[in-house]
Amino acid sequence: MGLPMILMIVFLVWCPLLAFSLLNRIGAISIPDKVRLTVQLEGYPPIYEIESQGSELRAMYPDELKYLTDTMSKRYFPFPNGTDSMKRSRDCVSFIKEYSTNDVLVVNFRPESEVPWGISEESMSALIDQLNGNSSINFIVTAEISRPYDPNKKAAAKHSAHWSQEIAPNTTLRTQWINMLQNPGGGQTVSMEGAFPSYLLVPSEGAVVVPSPIADAIQLNQDNYQRPFNASDRDWFDTLKFSLANSTIGNVWVVQAQHPSQFTSVYFNASKITYGLHRDRTYVQTIVFVDRAFPSFFAKYLQGGIEGGDICEIHPKDACECDRHAECVPKPTIKRTQICGSLSDTSRRLTEVRKGLNMTDLLLVQSEGDIQRMESAALTDWQQRSVLAKLINALGSFVAANTDIICYFLAVLAHASGAGIITLPLPLMVFFWGTLSNPRPSKFFWVAMIAYTEFVIVTKFICQFTIFDFNSVSTQSKQAADPLTPEKVLGVQRQSNFAVYDVTLLFALFFHRYMLRKLGLWKDANLTVTFQNDHSVSETEEEVDLEDSPHRGKANGKHAKSPNEQATTSGDEHIDDEKRNEAGKDPVSSVKPGSSVTVQEGGAANPDSGGNPIARFIRQLFKPKFRYIRDFYPIMFGLDVVAFLIIAFGYSAFGEGGSGNVIGDIQSNRIPLTFVVMLFVMTLMIVIDRGLYLRKWIPGKLTYQLLIIVFLHIWIFFVLPSLTRRPAVENTVAKAFYVVKCLYLLVSAWQIRNGYPQLCIGNLLTHAYGLANMVCFKIVFARSNSWPVAAYIN
């Protein structure tokens, strides 16, 4: 019964996914993936342009569609029976009722930038001259809807439509436009009624149109019957209201919207820009609302006046009504002669304007007063919080900033809990690939970790059923004393809570993926081209070989450096030309004691492009473009000491012999040979690690790291079970030793990626000069032989 049940579960899960994929491929489900709205006067740059795509699309809620249908029924049925108007209104309601909530998508529009759309002086003068003349000018609204796959064209497709209104000569509307343009910031507004239809149909082929039943119903305003709307109401069209605000950065458009009143109080918030889309024939219900950040934000504060040449000089509590501006800070003073023309030229896209701006002119801090004001505001907000809130905030920030380390640690725990070959690739990928990737693992690494973790969970789940012979009671009783049975070696033996750590690891991986996507690092997580075009940083550092004697290096007029010692650069300190010539390389300074930052850049060619992937991986490891150098040897030494103590007090778990009481065995002179060998090996490893630290030899440290990884996993999970006749999954002491050594490998990998500091002092206890350091120093050197032993090791 077990195997048919598994097959049925796989069938029920896999077949719907396969069917959905095929339907999506052939175009039966062709969901629009982008909607763009453009508003402009004919012959002039856009007044504003917004778009929505991806995760901003959502299905319409059932209450929304029900209210929409009920409202249309009430407004379209008061006509006399037996008339064409009655038939057309019924057709209109029938057209709406054809669609379900899954057929309508709602789109939340977000602007490309918080910079307002401006109008240049030249465009304003030309527009005023044309409006004063006798030629007509059209107000145009363009809607463009993109599909990722069109079944007719067998490719991606775009559907667009244009709605225009004529601004005829000698009309009140034309006079309003002229008055607004001639007096920007004076409070004059222009309302374009019926600027955009509330309902659209985007067929599988052709352009976006107003659905014919609704179009017929709209024409009822020309009849003599009771109408669903009149010329001043126009319930089924959105009215856009325009005004001009005068600021120190130029004249900017302020756009607001007036919408059908029956919708605003029910299922839409009047502070957003939303649209609805249908997927197959793409029926569109368009209800336009003003976004909280754009342009209503500038409508309120640009009209109110700006002092000091700032874009926004309002306190957050007074100025910010939206989550996007919850942390508003004073904007910098911007000289109009420098960037006013760029912001006012609406013919250029915002991305081009952003690239053309000098970012140093947009610094948030322009004076010492800005720094003090920001610090005082942050301090006041922090002091008002309770101790528990501060603790929760700190813990949340700590977890969010170290999700990769959490994933590494959980991968180690997942393998330690299973102790089988099936989970062995998880820590191997972590130590051979993830922790040695510079500056961070690529997207492919995290995808591989997620995929393999899912494979482990599914495989372990399948192997828990009793259809397999090794899960029978008789087989388990026979093989209970054998630690090297196939299922135990593979790690798929039947046990309670078989996938707790694996599922936890999977959740952590998805959370880390979410954080990377939130920070914009998921699409290209390995920032190999971050500094590719930045030639303002220092040139590629040069390596100086360590001479046999430091005096010999100084005799040649150069300061002796150890292998792989890196030059660091800082903008706070400078070295004069004389010292620079003596050093023979770029200026050197440290950011703070014990740590430094190194930014490097090669010539015009990018050394990371092309070539063998393994060679490129090693080159990025030894010669990264960015380093954050810190001294982690005290942590590594402390972890080695903990591992040494685990072996010393739990050596019975690592071999035969002894009573388990280390002090009693030493007093009775019954020390097992295995115990002596392990202590000797651990001592030798500590000495080797200290030698690499004092020499600052990164290639040697990498080789030593790889050897430890291979030796540790072979010894703990393959050799040790055969010696102790205990499965690795049941050897708690060995698993504790494994976890401690894996923590050591994580810290060691950080040291390899970033290098050793320039100054490596041997006295670990005197890195800091606190009371605890002094007490520990006195205790260690209280014995007369401590100093000679330390000197001998060095």
PDB file of C-alpha atoms in Angstrom, residues 499-675:
ATOM      1  CA  ALA A 499      13.811  15.889   8.516  1.00  0.00           C
ATOM      2  CA  VAL A 500      13.507  18.555  11.221  1.00  0.00           C
ATOM      3  CA  TYR A 501      16.863  20.179  10.497  1.00  0.00           C
ATOM      4  CA  ASP A 502      16.428  19.751   6.745  1.00  0.00           C
ATOM      5  CA  VAL A 503      13.084  21.557   6.748  1.00  0.00           C
ATOM      6  CA  THR A 504      14.512  24.258   9.017  1.00  0.00           C
ATOM      7  CA  LEU A 505      17.399  24.675   6.595  1.00  0.00           C
ATOM      8  CA  LEU A 506      14.963  24.977   3.693  1.00  0.00           C
ATOM      9  CA  PHE A 507      13.017  27.711   5.495  1.00  0.00           C
ATOM     10  CA  ALA A 508      16.273  29.535   6.245  1.00  0.00           C
ATOM     11  CA  LEU A 509      17.356  29.298   2.600  1.00  0.00           C
ATOM     12  CA  PHE A 510      14.082  30.772   1.384  1.00  0.00           C
ATOM     13  CA  PHE A 511      14.302  33.527   3.987  1.00  0.00           C
ATOM     14  CA  HIS A 512      17.836  34.316   2.820  1.00  0.00           C
ATOM     15  CA  ARG A 513      16.573  34.349  -0.768  1.00  0.00           C
ATOM     16  CA  TYR A 514      13.872  36.801   0.298  1.00  0.00           C
ATOM     17  CA  MET A 515      16.455  39.075   1.926  1.00  0.00           C
ATOM     18  CA  LEU A 516      18.640  39.010  -1.189  1.00  0.00           C
ATOM     19  CA  ARG A 517      15.672  39.873  -3.393  1.00  0.00           C
ATOM     20  CA  LYS A 518      14.696  42.640  -0.986  1.00  0.00           C
ATOM     21  CA  LEU A 519      18.190  44.132  -1.207  1.00  0.00           C
ATOM     22  CA  GLY A 520      18.380  43.668  -4.982  1.00  0.00           C
ATOM     23  CA  LEU A 521      21.218  41.132  -4.746  1.00  0.00           C
ATOM     24  CA  TRP A 522      19.388  38.008  -5.889  1.00  0.00           C
ATOM     25  CA  LYS A 523      19.453  38.546  -9.640  1.00  0.00           C
ATOM     26  CA  ASP A 524      23.230  38.974  -9.644  1.00  0.00           C
ATOM     27  CA  ALA A 525      24.314  37.948  -6.164  1.00  0.00           C
ATOM     28  CA  ASN A 526      28.004  37.622  -7.031  1.00  0.00           C
ATOM     29  CA  LEU A 527      29.040  41.231  -7.556  1.00  0.00           C
ATOM     30  CA  THR A 528      31.962  40.569  -9.863  1.00  0.00           C
ATOM     31  CA  VAL A 529      31.394  43.772 -11.860  1.00  0.00           C
ATOM     32  CA  THR A 530      30.723  46.132  -8.969  1.00  0.00           C
ATOM     33  CA  PHE A 531      33.914  48.113  -9.513  1.00  0.00           C
ATOM     34  CA  GLN A 532      34.411  47.270 -13.198  1.00  0.00           C
ATOM     35  CA  ASN A 533      33.941  50.807 -14.451  1.00  0.00           C
ATOM     36  CA  ASP A 534      35.086  52.614 -11.332  1.00  0.00           C
ATOM     37  CA  HIS A 535      38.582  53.912 -12.014  1.00  0.00           C
ATOM     38  CA  SER A 536      38.628  56.324  -9.096  1.00  0.00           C
ATOM     39  CA  VAL A 537      39.864  53.694  -6.690  1.00  0.00           C
ATOM     40  CA  SER A 538      43.429  52.589  -6.340  1.00  0.00           C
ATOM     41  CA  GLU A 539      45.145  50.375  -8.871  1.00  0.00           C
ATOM     42  CA  THR A 540      45.585  46.660  -8.352  1.00  0.00           C
ATOM     43  CA  GLU A 541      47.752  46.092  -5.372  1.00  0.00           C
ATOM     44  CA  GLU A 542      51.203  44.655  -5.720  1.00  0.00           C
ATOM     45  CA  GLU A 543      52.579  41.852  -3.621  1.00  0.00           C
ATOM     46  CA  VAL A 544      55.948  42.138  -1.945  1.00  0.00           C
ATOM     47  CA  ASP A 545      57.743  38.944  -0.995  1.00  0.00           C
ATOM     48  CA  LEU A 546      58.791  38.548   2.592  1.00  0.00           C
ATOM     49  CA  GLU A 547      62.523  38.635   2.958  1.00  0.00           C
ATOM     50  CA  ASP A 548      64.366  36.252   5.256  1.00  0.00           C
ATOM     51  CA  SER A 549      65.218  39.143   7.525  1.00  0.00           C
ATOM     52  CA  PRO A 550      63.230  42.314   8.067  1.00  0.00           C
ATOM     53  CA  HIS A 551      66.462  44.313   8.191  1.00  0.00           C
ATOM     54  CA  ARG A 552      67.391  43.117   4.706  1.00  0.00           C
ATOM     55  CA  GLY A 553      64.089  44.468   3.393  1.00  0.00           C
ATOM     56  CA  LYS A 554      64.684  47.846   4.999  1.00  0.00           C
ATOM     57  CA  ALA A 555      68.206  48.017   3.642  1.00  0.00           C
ATOM     58  CA  ASN A 556      66.819  48.086   0.122  1.00  0.00           C
ATOM     59  CA  GLY A 557      64.763  51.136   0.958  1.00  0.00           C
ATOM     60  CA  LYS A 558      61.449  49.276   1.089  1.00  0.00           C
ATOM     61  CA  HIS A 559      59.268  48.228   3.928  1.00  0.00           C
ATOM     62  CA  ALA A 560      59.161  44.432   4.102  1.00  0.00           C
ATOM     63  CA  LYS A 561      55.734  42.889   3.648  1.00  0.00           C
ATOM     64  CA  SER A 562      54.531  39.377   4.219  1.00  0.00           C
ATOM     65  CA  PRO A 563      53.059  37.328   1.371  1.00  0.00           C
ATOM     66  CA  ASN A 564      49.557  38.422   0.389  1.00  0.00           C
ATOM     67  CA  GLU A 565      49.671  41.431   2.657  1.00  0.00           C
ATOM     68  CA  GLN A 566      47.179  43.837   1.184  1.00  0.00           C
ATOM     69  CA  ALA A 567      47.327  47.582   0.828  1.00  0.00           C
ATOM     70  CA  THR A 568      44.375  49.408   2.279  1.00  0.00           C
ATOM     71  CA  THR A 569      42.992  52.747   1.292  1.00  0.00           C
ATOM     72  CA  SER A 570      40.906  55.272   3.163  1.00  0.00           C
ATOM     73  CA  GLY A 571      39.469  58.625   2.273  1.00  0.00           C
ATOM     74  CA  ASP A 572      40.143  60.067   5.701  1.00  0.00           C
ATOM     75  CA  GLU A 573      43.934  59.887   5.682  1.00  0.00           C
ATOM     76  CA  HIS A 574      46.579  60.637   3.049  1.00  0.00           C
ATOM     77  CA  ILE A 575      50.264  59.829   2.816  1.00  0.00           C
ATOM     78  CA  ASP A 576      52.625  62.358   1.346  1.00  0.00           C
ATOM     79  CA  ASP A 577      54.647  61.718  -1.811  1.00  0.00           C
ATOM     80  CA  GLU A 578      57.850  60.959   0.085  1.00  0.00           C
ATOM     81  CA  LYS A 579      56.334  58.100   2.078  1.00  0.00           C
ATOM     82  CA  ARG A 580      54.482  56.905  -1.002  1.00  0.00           C
ATOM     83  CA  ASN A 581      57.735  56.625  -2.924  1.00  0.00           C
ATOM     84  CA  GLU A 582      59.336  54.756  -0.037  1.00  0.00           C
ATOM     85  CA  ALA A 583      56.465  52.283   0.106  1.00  0.00           C
ATOM     86  CA  GLY A 584      56.431  51.868  -3.653  1.00  0.00           C
ATOM     87  CA  LYS A 585      52.657  51.483  -3.773  1.00  0.00           C
ATOM     88  CA  ASP A 586      49.325  53.194  -3.067  1.00  0.00           C
ATOM     89  CA  PRO A 587      48.581  55.088   0.127  1.00  0.00           C
ATOM     90  CA  VAL A 588      48.065  52.872   3.134  1.00  0.00           C
ATOM     91  CA  SER A 589      45.833  53.577   6.073  1.00  0.00           C
ATOM     92  CA  SER A 590      43.560  51.619   8.305  1.00  0.00           C
ATOM     93  CA  VAL A 591      39.925  52.310   8.982  1.00  0.00           C
ATOM     94  CA  LYS A 592      40.096  51.324  12.625  1.00  0.00           C
ATOM     95  CA  PRO A 593      42.322  49.273  14.877  1.00  0.00           C
ATOM     96  CA  GLY A 594      42.027  45.615  14.073  1.00  0.00           C
ATOM     97  CA  SER A 595      40.169  46.082  10.805  1.00  0.00           C
ATOM     98  CA  SER A 596      40.544  47.792   7.473  1.00  0.00           C
ATOM     99  CA  VAL A 597      38.879  48.049   4.109  1.00  0.00           C
ATOM    100  CA  THR A 598      40.625  47.456   0.804  1.00  0.00           C
ATOM    101  CA  VAL A 599      39.184  48.485  -2.560  1.00  0.00           C
ATOM    102  CA  GLN A 600      41.153  47.374  -5.598  1.00  0.00           C
ATOM    103  CA  GLU A 601      40.705  47.812  -9.295  1.00  0.00           C
ATOM    104  CA  GLY A 602      42.568  46.543 -12.274  1.00  0.00           C
ATOM    105  CA  GLY A 603      43.140  48.210 -15.576  1.00  0.00           C
ATOM    106  CA  ALA A 604      40.652  48.656 -18.347  1.00  0.00           C
ATOM    107  CA  ALA A 605      40.223  44.937 -18.888  1.00  0.00           C
ATOM    108  CA  ASN A 606      38.166  42.938 -16.456  1.00  0.00           C
ATOM    109  CA  PRO A 607      40.223  39.975 -15.218  1.00  0.00           C
ATOM    110  CA  ASP A 608      37.125  38.214 -13.931  1.00  0.00           C
ATOM    111  CA  SER A 609      35.509  37.856 -17.327  1.00  0.00           C
ATOM    112  CA  GLY A 610      36.031  34.645 -19.269  1.00  0.00           C
ATOM    113  CA  GLY A 611      38.564  31.953 -18.562  1.00  0.00           C
ATOM    114  CA  ASN A 612      38.325  28.812 -16.505  1.00  0.00           C
ATOM    115  CA  PRO A 613      35.601  29.129 -13.835  1.00  0.00           C
ATOM    116  CA  ILE A 614      37.808  27.439 -11.233  1.00  0.00           C
ATOM    117  CA  ALA A 615      40.734  29.737 -12.027  1.00  0.00           C
ATOM    118  CA  ARG A 616      38.415  32.751 -11.898  1.00  0.00           C
ATOM    119  CA  PHE A 617      37.060  31.540  -8.551  1.00  0.00           C
ATOM    120  CA  ILE A 618      40.576  31.268  -7.090  1.00  0.00           C
ATOM    121  CA  ARG A 619      41.598  34.631  -8.570  1.00  0.00           C
ATOM    122  CA  GLN A 620      38.615  36.334  -6.965  1.00  0.00           C
ATOM    123  CA  LEU A 621      39.488  34.614  -3.698  1.00  0.00           C
ATOM    124  CA  PHE A 622      43.118  35.765  -3.587  1.00  0.00           C
ATOM    125  CA  LYS A 623      42.702  39.140  -5.331  1.00  0.00           C
ATOM    126  CA  PRO A 624      39.242  40.444  -4.500  1.00  0.00           C
ATOM    127  CA  LYS A 625      38.078  43.925  -5.386  1.00  0.00           C
ATOM    128  CA  PHE A 626      36.989  44.545  -1.829  1.00  0.00           C
ATOM    129  CA  ARG A 627      38.323  43.394   1.544  1.00  0.00           C
ATOM    130  CA  TYR A 628      37.135  43.845   5.092  1.00  0.00           C
ATOM    131  CA  ILE A 629      40.192  42.833   7.075  1.00  0.00           C
ATOM    132  CA  ARG A 630      39.865  41.817  10.709  1.00  0.00           C
ATOM    133  CA  ASP A 631      41.832  39.590  13.036  1.00  0.00           C
ATOM    134  CA  PHE A 632      39.759  36.474  13.742  1.00  0.00           C
ATOM    135  CA  TYR A 633      42.596  34.340  15.049  1.00  0.00           C
ATOM    136  CA  PRO A 634      41.503  34.694  18.713  1.00  0.00           C
ATOM    137  CA  ILE A 635      38.116  33.218  17.787  1.00  0.00           C
ATOM    138  CA  MET A 636      39.722  30.376  15.831  1.00  0.00           C
ATOM    139  CA  PHE A 637      42.112  29.681  18.686  1.00  0.00           C
ATOM    140  CA  GLY A 638      39.244  29.633  21.171  1.00  0.00           C
ATOM    141  CA  LEU A 639      37.288  27.142  19.033  1.00  0.00           C
ATOM    142  CA  ASP A 640      40.383  24.941  18.791  1.00  0.00           C
ATOM    143  CA  VAL A 641      40.665  25.007  22.582  1.00  0.00           C
ATOM    144  CA  VAL A 642      37.004  23.973  22.911  1.00  0.00           C
ATOM    145  CA  ALA A 643      37.577  21.101  20.466  1.00  0.00           C
ATOM    146  CA  PHE A 644      40.675  20.097  22.437  1.00  0.00           C
ATOM    147  CA  LEU A 645      38.643  19.978  25.662  1.00  0.00           C
ATOM    148  CA  ILE A 646      35.901  17.907  23.992  1.00  0.00           C
ATOM    149  CA  ILE A 647      38.500  15.314  23.001  1.00  0.00           C
ATOM    150  CA  ALA A 648      40.175  15.431  26.404  1.00  0.00           C
ATOM    151  CA  PHE A 649      37.028  14.891  28.485  1.00  0.00           C
ATOM    152  CA  GLY A 650      35.074  12.771  26.015  1.00  0.00           C
ATOM    153  CA  TYR A 651      37.792  10.659  24.447  1.00  0.00           C
ATOM    154  CA  SER A 652      35.844   7.434  25.125  1.00  0.00           C
ATOM    155  CA  ALA A 653      33.581   8.445  22.236  1.00  0.00           C
ATOM    156  CA  PHE A 654      36.546   8.536  19.851  1.00  0.00           C
ATOM    157  CA  GLY A 655      38.104   5.137  20.513  1.00  0.00           C
ATOM    158  CA  GLU A 656      38.414   2.128  22.755  1.00  0.00           C
ATOM    159  CA  GLY A 657      40.176   2.043  26.097  1.00  0.00           C
ATOM    160  CA  GLY A 658      40.011   4.065  29.253  1.00  0.00           C
ATOM    161  CA  SER A 659      37.328   4.307  31.889  1.00  0.00           C
ATOM    162  CA  GLY A 660      35.879   7.573  30.693  1.00  0.00           C
ATOM    163  CA  ASN A 661      37.338   9.521  33.637  1.00  0.00           C
ATOM    164  CA  VAL A 662      40.286  11.384  32.184  1.00  0.00           C
ATOM    165  CA  ILE A 663      41.691  12.470  35.563  1.00  0.00           C
ATOM    166  CA  GLY A 664      41.447   8.954  36.994  1.00  0.00           C
ATOM    167  CA  ASP A 665      43.081   7.422  33.923  1.00  0.00           C
ATOM    168  CA  ILE A 666      45.976   9.860  34.089  1.00  0.00           C
ATOM    169  CA  GLN A 667      46.525   9.208  37.816  1.00  0.00           C
ATOM    170  CA  SER A 668      46.449   5.440  37.284  1.00  0.00           C
ATOM    171  CA  ASN A 669      48.736   5.682  34.264  1.00  0.00           C
ATOM    172  CA  ARG A 670      46.165   3.961  31.998  1.00  0.00           C
ATOM    173  CA  ILE A 671      46.014   6.475  29.142  1.00  0.00           C
ATOM    174  CA  PRO A 672      44.827   4.933  25.836  1.00  0.00           C
ATOM    175  CA  LEU A 673      47.089   5.309  22.827  1.00  0.00           C
ATOM    176  CA  THR A 674      44.227   6.711  20.728  1.00  0.00           C
ATOM    177  CA  PHE A 675      43.741   9.491  23.241  1.00  0.00           C
TER     178      PHE A 675
END
